[in-house]
GROMACS .gro file of C-alpha atoms in nm:
model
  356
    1UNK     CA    1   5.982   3.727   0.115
    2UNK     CA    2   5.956   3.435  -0.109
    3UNK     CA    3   5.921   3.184   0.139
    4UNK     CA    4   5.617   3.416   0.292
    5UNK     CA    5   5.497   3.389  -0.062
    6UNK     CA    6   5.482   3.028  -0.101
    7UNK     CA    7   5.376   2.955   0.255
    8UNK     CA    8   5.051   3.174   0.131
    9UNK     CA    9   5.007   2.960  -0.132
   10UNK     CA   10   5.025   2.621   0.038
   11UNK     CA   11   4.804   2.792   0.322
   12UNK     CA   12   4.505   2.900   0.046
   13UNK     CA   13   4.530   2.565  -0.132
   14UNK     CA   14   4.491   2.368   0.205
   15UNK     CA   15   4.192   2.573   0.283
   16UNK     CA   16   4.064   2.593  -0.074
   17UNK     CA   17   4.091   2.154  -0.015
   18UNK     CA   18   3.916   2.176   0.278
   19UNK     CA   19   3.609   2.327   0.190
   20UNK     CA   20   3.570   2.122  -0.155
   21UNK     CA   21   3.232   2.006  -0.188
   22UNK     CA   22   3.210   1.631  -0.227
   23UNK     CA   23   2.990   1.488  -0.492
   24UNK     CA   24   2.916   1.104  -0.517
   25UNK     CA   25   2.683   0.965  -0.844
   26UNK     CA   26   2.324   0.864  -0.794
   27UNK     CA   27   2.427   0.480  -0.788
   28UNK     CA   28   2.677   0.537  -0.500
   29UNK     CA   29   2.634   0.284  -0.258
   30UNK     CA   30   2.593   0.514   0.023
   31UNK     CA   31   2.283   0.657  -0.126
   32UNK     CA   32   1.985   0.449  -0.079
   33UNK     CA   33   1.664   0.409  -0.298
   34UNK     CA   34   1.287   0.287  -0.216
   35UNK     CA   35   1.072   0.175  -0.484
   36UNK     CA   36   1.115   0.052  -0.853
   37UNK     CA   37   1.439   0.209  -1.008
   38UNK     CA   38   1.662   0.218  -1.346
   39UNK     CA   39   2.068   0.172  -1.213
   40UNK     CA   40   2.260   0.311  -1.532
   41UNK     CA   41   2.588   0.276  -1.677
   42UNK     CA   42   2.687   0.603  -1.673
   43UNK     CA   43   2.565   0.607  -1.254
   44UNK     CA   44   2.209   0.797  -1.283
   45UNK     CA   45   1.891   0.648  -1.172
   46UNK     CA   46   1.584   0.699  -1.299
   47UNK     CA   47   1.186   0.639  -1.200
   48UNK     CA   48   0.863   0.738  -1.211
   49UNK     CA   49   0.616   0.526  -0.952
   50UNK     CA   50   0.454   0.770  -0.692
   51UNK     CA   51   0.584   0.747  -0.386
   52UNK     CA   52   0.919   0.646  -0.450
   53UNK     CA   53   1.211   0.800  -0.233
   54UNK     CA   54   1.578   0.847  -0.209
   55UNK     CA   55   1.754   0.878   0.149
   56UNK     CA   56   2.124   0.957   0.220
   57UNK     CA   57   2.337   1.036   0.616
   58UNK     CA   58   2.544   1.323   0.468
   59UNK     CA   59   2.777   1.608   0.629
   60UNK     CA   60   2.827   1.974   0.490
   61UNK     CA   61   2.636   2.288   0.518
   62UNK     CA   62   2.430   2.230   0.205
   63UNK     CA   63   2.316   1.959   0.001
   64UNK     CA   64   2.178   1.980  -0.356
   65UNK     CA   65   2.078   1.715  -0.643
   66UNK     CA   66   2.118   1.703  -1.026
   67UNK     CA   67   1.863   1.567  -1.216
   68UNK     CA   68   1.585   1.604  -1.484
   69UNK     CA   69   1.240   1.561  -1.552
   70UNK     CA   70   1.051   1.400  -1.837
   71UNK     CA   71   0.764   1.554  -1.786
   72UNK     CA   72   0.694   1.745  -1.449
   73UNK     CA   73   0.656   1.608  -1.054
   74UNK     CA   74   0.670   1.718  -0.718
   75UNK     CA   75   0.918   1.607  -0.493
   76UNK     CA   76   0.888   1.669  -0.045
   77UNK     CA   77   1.226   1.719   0.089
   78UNK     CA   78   1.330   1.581   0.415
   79UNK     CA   79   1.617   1.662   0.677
   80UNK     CA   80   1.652   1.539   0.964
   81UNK     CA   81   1.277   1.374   0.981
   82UNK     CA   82   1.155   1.713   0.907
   83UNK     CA   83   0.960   1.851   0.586
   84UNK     CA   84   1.183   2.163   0.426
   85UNK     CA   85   1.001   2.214   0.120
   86UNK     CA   86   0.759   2.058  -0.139
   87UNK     CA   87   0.965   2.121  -0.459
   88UNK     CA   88   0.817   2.137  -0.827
   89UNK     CA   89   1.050   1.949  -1.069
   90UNK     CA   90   1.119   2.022  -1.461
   91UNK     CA   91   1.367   2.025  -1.734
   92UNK     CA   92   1.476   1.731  -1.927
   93UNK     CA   93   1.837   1.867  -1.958
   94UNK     CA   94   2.063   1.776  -1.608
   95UNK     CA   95   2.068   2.089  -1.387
   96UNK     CA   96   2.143   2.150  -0.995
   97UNK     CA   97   1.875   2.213  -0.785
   98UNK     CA   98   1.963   2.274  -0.398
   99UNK     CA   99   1.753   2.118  -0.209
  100UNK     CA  100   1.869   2.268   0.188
  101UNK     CA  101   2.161   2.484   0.275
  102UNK     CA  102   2.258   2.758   0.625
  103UNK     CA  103   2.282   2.351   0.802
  104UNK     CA  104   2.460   2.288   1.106
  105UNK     CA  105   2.771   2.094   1.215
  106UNK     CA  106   2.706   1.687   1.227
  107UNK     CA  107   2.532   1.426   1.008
  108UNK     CA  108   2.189   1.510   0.868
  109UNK     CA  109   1.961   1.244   0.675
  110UNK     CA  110   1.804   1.345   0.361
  111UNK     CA  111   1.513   1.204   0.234
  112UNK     CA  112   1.374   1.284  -0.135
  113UNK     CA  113   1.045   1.167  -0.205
  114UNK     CA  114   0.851   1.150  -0.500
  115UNK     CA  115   0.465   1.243  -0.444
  116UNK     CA  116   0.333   1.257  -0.801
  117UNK     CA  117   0.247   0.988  -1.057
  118UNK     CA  118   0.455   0.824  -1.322
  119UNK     CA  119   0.219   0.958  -1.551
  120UNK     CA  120   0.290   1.289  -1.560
  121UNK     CA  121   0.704   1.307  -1.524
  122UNK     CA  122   0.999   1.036  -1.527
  123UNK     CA  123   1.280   1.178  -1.283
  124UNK     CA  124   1.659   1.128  -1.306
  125UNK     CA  125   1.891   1.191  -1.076
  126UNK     CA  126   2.270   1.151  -1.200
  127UNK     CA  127   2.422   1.309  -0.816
  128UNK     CA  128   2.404   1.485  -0.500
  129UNK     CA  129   2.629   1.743  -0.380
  130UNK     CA  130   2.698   1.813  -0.007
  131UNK     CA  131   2.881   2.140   0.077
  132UNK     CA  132   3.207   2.209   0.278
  133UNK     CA  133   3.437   1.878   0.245
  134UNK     CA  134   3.065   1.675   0.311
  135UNK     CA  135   3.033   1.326   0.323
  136UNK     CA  136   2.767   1.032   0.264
  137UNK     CA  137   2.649   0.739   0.413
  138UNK     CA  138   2.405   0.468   0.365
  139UNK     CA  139   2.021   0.462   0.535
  140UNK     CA  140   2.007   0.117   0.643
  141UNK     CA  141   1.680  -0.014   0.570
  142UNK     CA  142   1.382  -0.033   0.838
  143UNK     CA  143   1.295  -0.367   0.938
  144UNK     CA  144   0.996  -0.400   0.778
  145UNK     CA  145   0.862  -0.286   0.432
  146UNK     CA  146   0.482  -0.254   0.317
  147UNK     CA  147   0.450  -0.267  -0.099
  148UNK     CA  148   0.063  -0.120  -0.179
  149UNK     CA  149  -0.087  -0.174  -0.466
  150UNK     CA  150  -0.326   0.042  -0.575
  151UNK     CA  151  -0.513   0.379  -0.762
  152UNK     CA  152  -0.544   0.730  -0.705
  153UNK     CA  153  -0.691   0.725  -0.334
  154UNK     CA  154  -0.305   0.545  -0.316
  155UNK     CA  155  -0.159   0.775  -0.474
  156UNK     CA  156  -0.303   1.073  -0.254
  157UNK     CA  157  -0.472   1.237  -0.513
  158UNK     CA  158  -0.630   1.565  -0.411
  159UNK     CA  159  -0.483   1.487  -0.083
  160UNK     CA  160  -0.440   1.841  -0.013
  161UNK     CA  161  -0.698   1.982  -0.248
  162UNK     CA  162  -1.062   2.121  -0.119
  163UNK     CA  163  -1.386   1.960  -0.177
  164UNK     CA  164  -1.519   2.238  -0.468
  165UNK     CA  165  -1.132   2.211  -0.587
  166UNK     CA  166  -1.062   1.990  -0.972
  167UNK     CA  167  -0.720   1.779  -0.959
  168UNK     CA  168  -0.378   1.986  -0.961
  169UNK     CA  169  -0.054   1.824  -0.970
  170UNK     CA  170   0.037   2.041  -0.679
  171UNK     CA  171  -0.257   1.933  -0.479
  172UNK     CA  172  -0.168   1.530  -0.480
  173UNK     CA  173   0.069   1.424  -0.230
  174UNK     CA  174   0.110   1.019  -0.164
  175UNK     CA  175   0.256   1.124   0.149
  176UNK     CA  176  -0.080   1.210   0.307
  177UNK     CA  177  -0.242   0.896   0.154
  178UNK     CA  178  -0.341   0.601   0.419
  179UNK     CA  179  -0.038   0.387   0.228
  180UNK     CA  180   0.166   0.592   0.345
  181UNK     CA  181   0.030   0.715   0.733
  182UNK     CA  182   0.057   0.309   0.748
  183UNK     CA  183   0.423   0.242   0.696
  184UNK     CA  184   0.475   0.557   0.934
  185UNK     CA  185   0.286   0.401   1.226
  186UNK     CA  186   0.423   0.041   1.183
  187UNK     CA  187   0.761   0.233   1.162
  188UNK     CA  188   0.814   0.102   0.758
  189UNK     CA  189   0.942   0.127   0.472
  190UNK     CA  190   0.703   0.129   0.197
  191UNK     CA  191   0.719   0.059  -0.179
  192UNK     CA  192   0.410   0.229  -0.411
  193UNK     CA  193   0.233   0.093  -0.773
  194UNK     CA  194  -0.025   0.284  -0.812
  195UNK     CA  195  -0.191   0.469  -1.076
  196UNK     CA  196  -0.510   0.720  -1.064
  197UNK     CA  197  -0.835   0.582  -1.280
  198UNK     CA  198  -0.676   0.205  -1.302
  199UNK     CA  199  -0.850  -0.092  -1.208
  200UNK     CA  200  -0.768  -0.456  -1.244
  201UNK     CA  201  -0.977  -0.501  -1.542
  202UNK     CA  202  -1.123  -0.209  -1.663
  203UNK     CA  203  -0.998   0.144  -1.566
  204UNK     CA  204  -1.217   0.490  -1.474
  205UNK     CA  205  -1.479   0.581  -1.765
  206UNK     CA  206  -1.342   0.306  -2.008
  207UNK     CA  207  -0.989   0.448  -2.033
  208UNK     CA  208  -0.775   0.242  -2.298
  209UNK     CA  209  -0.474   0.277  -2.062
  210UNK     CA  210  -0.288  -0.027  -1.906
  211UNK     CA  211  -0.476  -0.155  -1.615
  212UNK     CA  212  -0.305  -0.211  -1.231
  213UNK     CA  213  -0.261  -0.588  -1.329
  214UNK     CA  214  -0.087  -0.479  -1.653
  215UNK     CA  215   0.136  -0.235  -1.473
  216UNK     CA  216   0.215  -0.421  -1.185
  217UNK     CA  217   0.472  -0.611  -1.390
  218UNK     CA  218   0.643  -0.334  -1.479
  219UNK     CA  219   0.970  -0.129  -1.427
  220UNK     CA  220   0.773   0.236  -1.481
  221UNK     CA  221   0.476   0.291  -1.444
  222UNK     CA  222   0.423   0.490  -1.747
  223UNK     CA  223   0.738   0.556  -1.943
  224UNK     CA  224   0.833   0.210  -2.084
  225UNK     CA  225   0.768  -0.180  -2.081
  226UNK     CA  226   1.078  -0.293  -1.923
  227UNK     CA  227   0.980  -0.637  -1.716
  228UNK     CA  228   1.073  -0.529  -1.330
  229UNK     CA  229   1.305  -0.762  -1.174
  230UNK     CA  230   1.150  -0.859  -0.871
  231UNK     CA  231   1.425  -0.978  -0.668
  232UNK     CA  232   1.488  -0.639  -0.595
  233UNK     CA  233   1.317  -0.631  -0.245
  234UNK     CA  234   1.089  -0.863  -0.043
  235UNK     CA  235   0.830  -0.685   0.112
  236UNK     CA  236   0.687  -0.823   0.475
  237UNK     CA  237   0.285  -0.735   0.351
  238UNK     CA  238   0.115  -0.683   0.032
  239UNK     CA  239  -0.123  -0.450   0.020
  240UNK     CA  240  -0.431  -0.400  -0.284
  241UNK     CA  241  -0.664  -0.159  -0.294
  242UNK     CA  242  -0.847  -0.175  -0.637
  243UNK     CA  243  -1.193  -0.207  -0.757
  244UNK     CA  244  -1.362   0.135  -0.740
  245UNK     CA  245  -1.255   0.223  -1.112
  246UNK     CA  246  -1.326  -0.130  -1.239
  247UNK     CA  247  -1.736  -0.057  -1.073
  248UNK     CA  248  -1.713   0.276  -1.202
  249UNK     CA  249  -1.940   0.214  -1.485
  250UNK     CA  250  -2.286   0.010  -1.510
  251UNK     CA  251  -2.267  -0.344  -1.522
  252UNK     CA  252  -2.018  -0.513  -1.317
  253UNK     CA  253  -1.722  -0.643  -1.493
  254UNK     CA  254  -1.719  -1.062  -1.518
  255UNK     CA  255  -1.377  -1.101  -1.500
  256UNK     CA  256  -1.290  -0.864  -1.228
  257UNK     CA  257  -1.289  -1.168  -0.924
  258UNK     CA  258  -1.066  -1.385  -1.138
  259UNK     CA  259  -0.838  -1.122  -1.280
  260UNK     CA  260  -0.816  -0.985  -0.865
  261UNK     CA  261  -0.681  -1.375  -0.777
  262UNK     CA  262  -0.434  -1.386  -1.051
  263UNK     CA  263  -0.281  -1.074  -0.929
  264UNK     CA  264  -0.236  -1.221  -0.602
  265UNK     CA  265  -0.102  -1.528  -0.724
  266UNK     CA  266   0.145  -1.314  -0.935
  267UNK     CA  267   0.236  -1.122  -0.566
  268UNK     CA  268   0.238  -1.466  -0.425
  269UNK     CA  269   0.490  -1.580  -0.699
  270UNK     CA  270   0.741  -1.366  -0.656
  271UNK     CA  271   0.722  -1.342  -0.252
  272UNK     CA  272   0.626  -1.654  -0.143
  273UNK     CA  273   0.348  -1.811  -0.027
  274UNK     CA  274   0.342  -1.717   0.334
  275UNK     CA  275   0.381  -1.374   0.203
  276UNK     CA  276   0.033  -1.174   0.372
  277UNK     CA  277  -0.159  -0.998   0.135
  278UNK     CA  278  -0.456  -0.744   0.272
  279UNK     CA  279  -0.732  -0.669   0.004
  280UNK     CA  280  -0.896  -0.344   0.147
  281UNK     CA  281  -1.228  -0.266   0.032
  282UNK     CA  282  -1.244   0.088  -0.044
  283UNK     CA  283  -1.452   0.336   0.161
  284UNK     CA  284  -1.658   0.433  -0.114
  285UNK     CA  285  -1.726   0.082  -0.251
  286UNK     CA  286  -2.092   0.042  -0.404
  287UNK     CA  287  -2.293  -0.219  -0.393
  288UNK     CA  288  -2.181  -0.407  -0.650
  289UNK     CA  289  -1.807  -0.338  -0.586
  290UNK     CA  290  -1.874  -0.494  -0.267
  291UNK     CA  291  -2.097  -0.788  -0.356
  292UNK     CA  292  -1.746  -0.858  -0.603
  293UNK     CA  293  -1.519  -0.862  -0.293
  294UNK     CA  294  -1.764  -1.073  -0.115
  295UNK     CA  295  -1.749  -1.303  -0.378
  296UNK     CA  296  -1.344  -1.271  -0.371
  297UNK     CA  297  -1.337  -1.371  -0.012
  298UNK     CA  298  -1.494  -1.652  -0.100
  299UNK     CA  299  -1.291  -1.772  -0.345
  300UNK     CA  300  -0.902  -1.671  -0.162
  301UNK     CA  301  -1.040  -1.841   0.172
  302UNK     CA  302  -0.807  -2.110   0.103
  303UNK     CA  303  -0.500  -1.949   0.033
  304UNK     CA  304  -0.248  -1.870   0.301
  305UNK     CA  305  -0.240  -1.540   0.437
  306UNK     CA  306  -0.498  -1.377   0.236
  307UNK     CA  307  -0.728  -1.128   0.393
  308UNK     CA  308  -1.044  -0.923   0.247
  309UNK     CA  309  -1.059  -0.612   0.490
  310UNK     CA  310  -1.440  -0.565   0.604
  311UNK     CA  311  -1.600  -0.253   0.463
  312UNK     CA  312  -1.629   0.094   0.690
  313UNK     CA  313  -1.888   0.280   0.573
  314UNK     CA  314  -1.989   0.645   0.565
  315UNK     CA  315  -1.650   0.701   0.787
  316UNK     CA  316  -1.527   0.943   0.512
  317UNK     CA  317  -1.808   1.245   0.504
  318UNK     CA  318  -1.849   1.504   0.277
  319UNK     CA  319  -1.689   1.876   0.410
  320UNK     CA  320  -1.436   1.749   0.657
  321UNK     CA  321  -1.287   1.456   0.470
  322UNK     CA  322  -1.275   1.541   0.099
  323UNK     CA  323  -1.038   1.649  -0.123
  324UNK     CA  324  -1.072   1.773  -0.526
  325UNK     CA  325  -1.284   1.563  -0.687
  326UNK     CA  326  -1.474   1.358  -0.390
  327UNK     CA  327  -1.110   1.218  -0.320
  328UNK     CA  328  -1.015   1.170   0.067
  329UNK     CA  329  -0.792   1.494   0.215
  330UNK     CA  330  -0.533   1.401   0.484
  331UNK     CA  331  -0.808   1.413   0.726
  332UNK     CA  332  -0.996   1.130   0.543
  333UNK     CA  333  -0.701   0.957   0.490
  334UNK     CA  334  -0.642   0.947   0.842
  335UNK     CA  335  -0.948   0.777   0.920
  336UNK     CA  336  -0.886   0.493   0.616
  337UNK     CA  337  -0.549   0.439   0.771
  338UNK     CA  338  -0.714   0.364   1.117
  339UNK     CA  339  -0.945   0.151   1.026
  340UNK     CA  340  -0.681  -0.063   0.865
  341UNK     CA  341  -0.409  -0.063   1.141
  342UNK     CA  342  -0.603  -0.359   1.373
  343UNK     CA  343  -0.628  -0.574   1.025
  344UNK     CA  344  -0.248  -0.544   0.951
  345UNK     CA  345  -0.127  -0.580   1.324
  346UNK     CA  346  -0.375  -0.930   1.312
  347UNK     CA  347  -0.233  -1.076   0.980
  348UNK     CA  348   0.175  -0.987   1.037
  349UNK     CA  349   0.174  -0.966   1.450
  350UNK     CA  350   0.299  -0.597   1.444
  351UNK     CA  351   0.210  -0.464   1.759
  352UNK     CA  352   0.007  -0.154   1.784
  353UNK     CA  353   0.077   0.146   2.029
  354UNK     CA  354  -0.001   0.145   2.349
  355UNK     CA  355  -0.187   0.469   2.344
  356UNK     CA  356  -0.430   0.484   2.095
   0.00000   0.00000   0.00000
C-alpha cells in the first residue's frame, strides 16, 4: 500500500512539472524589442516612443505580461499575425495582465505594440509568462527597417476617431498611420519618434515643449533626458515628416530650413552618409509650409540620398478621410501611404508589388 502511495506521489509531481508555466525576464534574449528601449539591471525594460513593439515565438496555451504604466497607453496585441485585442494599460505597481489564452498546440508569435505617445504613459515590462511547460524564442529581425520621424499624423492620431470627434487616447492608433501601412508593404520593420504638436523649431500654437529636433536625441520621448545610444540599430531609410506645426502660426519661422538640414545631418551622422532620407511634405501643407520645403530642396540637392517628396494635394477630403480633429482616419492614411510607396521604392530599389 505504501509503495501505491509513493508511486502517487512521484506520478502528481511529474505532472504537476509538466504543466509549470515558464517565465523568462523582459531582457531575455529570446524576446525581441523594436524601437528606443531602457535594458535594466534587475531585467525589465522600459519605453515610451509610439509605436514601439515587443515580439516573442512562444509555446503554451496562454501567454501573459507583467508590467506597469507611468501614466496610461494602449497597447494592440498580436498572435500569430492576427489582432486579439487593443488593450488599455495602467498601474505603476508590477501586475499580470494576460494578454491571449484557450491557444492551440505549436509555436505562436506574439507581438506587443505600443500605439500611444510617450507623453501620456512610460511602460515597463519586467516578464512574460507562457502557460503549460511553454517556451520562447527569438523573432529574427526583417531585413529591412524604416525609422520615421515625425508628429501626430505619425503617430496616428485620431486614426480611428470621426471627423465631429475631439482627440481620445483610445481613438489614436500608430498602427493605422501611413508610417506604419509603409513598413507593412515593404515587408519592414519600423522604428517611431514622433510626437503630436512638435515641429522642428517651433511646435503647435507656441507650445514651450521640446521640439522633434530636441527629442530626436533622446532615449524617451517624454519621461527623461537620457542621450539615446544610437548604435542600437541601423535603419535602411530615414523618414521626416515635420513642418505643419512649425507653419501653424502666422509668419513663417526663419530658422525652420536650417534647423530641418541639421536634423538630417544629425540622421546622417549616426547612419552614414549613403543612408536615404525621404522628407515628405505633408498633405495639408500651406503655402508657406511648402514654399519652406521648396526652399529645403534647394539647399539638400547636394547631399547624397536626400529626397523632398512632391506635394499631393486635396487627396485627403473632408467626410471620408478624416479623423478627430481634421487628422487623417485609416482611410486617409491609406492614401498618404500610397502616394509615398513609388518615392521609397525609387530612392532604396525596393520593389513594389506586382499587382497594384
Amino acid at each position: 500500500m505504501k509503495k501505491l502511495i509513493s508511486f502517487a506521489v512521484v506520478l502528481f509531481m511529474t505532472v504537476t512539472v509538466a504543466m509549470a508555466d515558464r517565465t523568462v525576464k523582459a531582457n531575455d534574449p529570446n524576446i525581441s524589442f523594436t524601437g528606443r528601449v531602457q535594458r535594466m539591471d534587475d531585467g525589465a525594460v522600459s519605453y515610451d516612443w509610439v509605436g514601439t513593439y515587443v515580439q516573442t515565438d512562444f509555446t503554451g496555451s496562454s501567454i501573459s505580461v507583467r508590467m506597469s504604466e507611468e501614466g496610461e497607453s494602449y497597447h494592440q496585441v498580436f498572435i500569430d499575425g492576427k489582432l486579439v485585442g487593443k488593450l488599455r494599460f495602467t498601474g505603476k505597481e508590477p501586475h499580470d495582465v494576460l494578454l491571449a489564452n484557450k491557444l492551440g498546440k505549436g509555436t505562436h508569435r506574439l507581438r506587443l505594440q505600443k500605439v500611444t505617445e510617450g507623453e501620456y504613459g512610460r511602460s515597463t515590462i519586467f516578464s512574460f509568462t507562457a502557460g503549460g511547460k511553454g517556451s520562447f524564442t527569438a523573432v529574427q529581425p526583417k531585413q529591412r527597417l524604416i525609422e520615421v520621424i515625425g508628429d501626430s499624423y505619425t503617430c496616428g492620431y485620431g486614426s480611428e476617431g470621426t471627423q465631429d470627434s475631439h482627440f481620445e487616447l483610445k481613438t489614436e492608433n500608430c498602427d493605422k498611420s501611413y508610417a506604419c501601412a509603409l513598413a507593412r508593404y515593404f515587408d519592414a520593420d519600423y522604428v517611431i519618434v514622433a510626437h503630436s504638436g512638435m515641429g522642428v523649431t517651433r511646435n503647435y500654437a507656441g507650445k514651450t515643449m521640446r521640439t522633434m529636433s530636441q527629442r530626436y536625441p533622446l532615449l524617451f520621448d517624454d519621461h527623461d533626458s537620457i542621450a539615446y545610444d544610437f548604435n542600437q540599430y541601423r535603419p535602411d531609410l530615414v523618414i521626416i515628416n515635420l513642418g505643419t506645426n512649425d507653419f501653424s502660426r502666422s509668419g513663417a519661422p526663419a530658422d525652420y530650413v536650417s534647423k530641418y538640414v541639421k536634423l538630417i545631418k544629425t540622421a546622417k551622422s549616426h547612419y552614414g552618409e549613403r543612408i536615404p532620407v525621404l522628407c515628405v511634405t505633408p498633405h495639408s501643407a500651406n503655402i508657406f509650409l511648402l514654399a519652406a520645403l521648396k526652399e529645403l530642396g534647394e539647399k539638400v540637392s547636394g547631399m547624397k540620398n536626400v529626397r523632398v517628396a512632391e506635394p499631393m494635394p486635396n487627396i485627403v477630403v473632408k467626410g471620408h478621410d478624416i479623423g478627430s480633429d481634421w487628422h487623417p482616419n485609416w482611410k486617409g492614411h491609406q492614401k498618404i501611404a500610397s502616394t509615398l510607396i513609388p518615392v521609397v521604392s525609387t530612392m532604396t530599389g525596393w520593389e513594389m508589388e506586382n499587382d497594384i
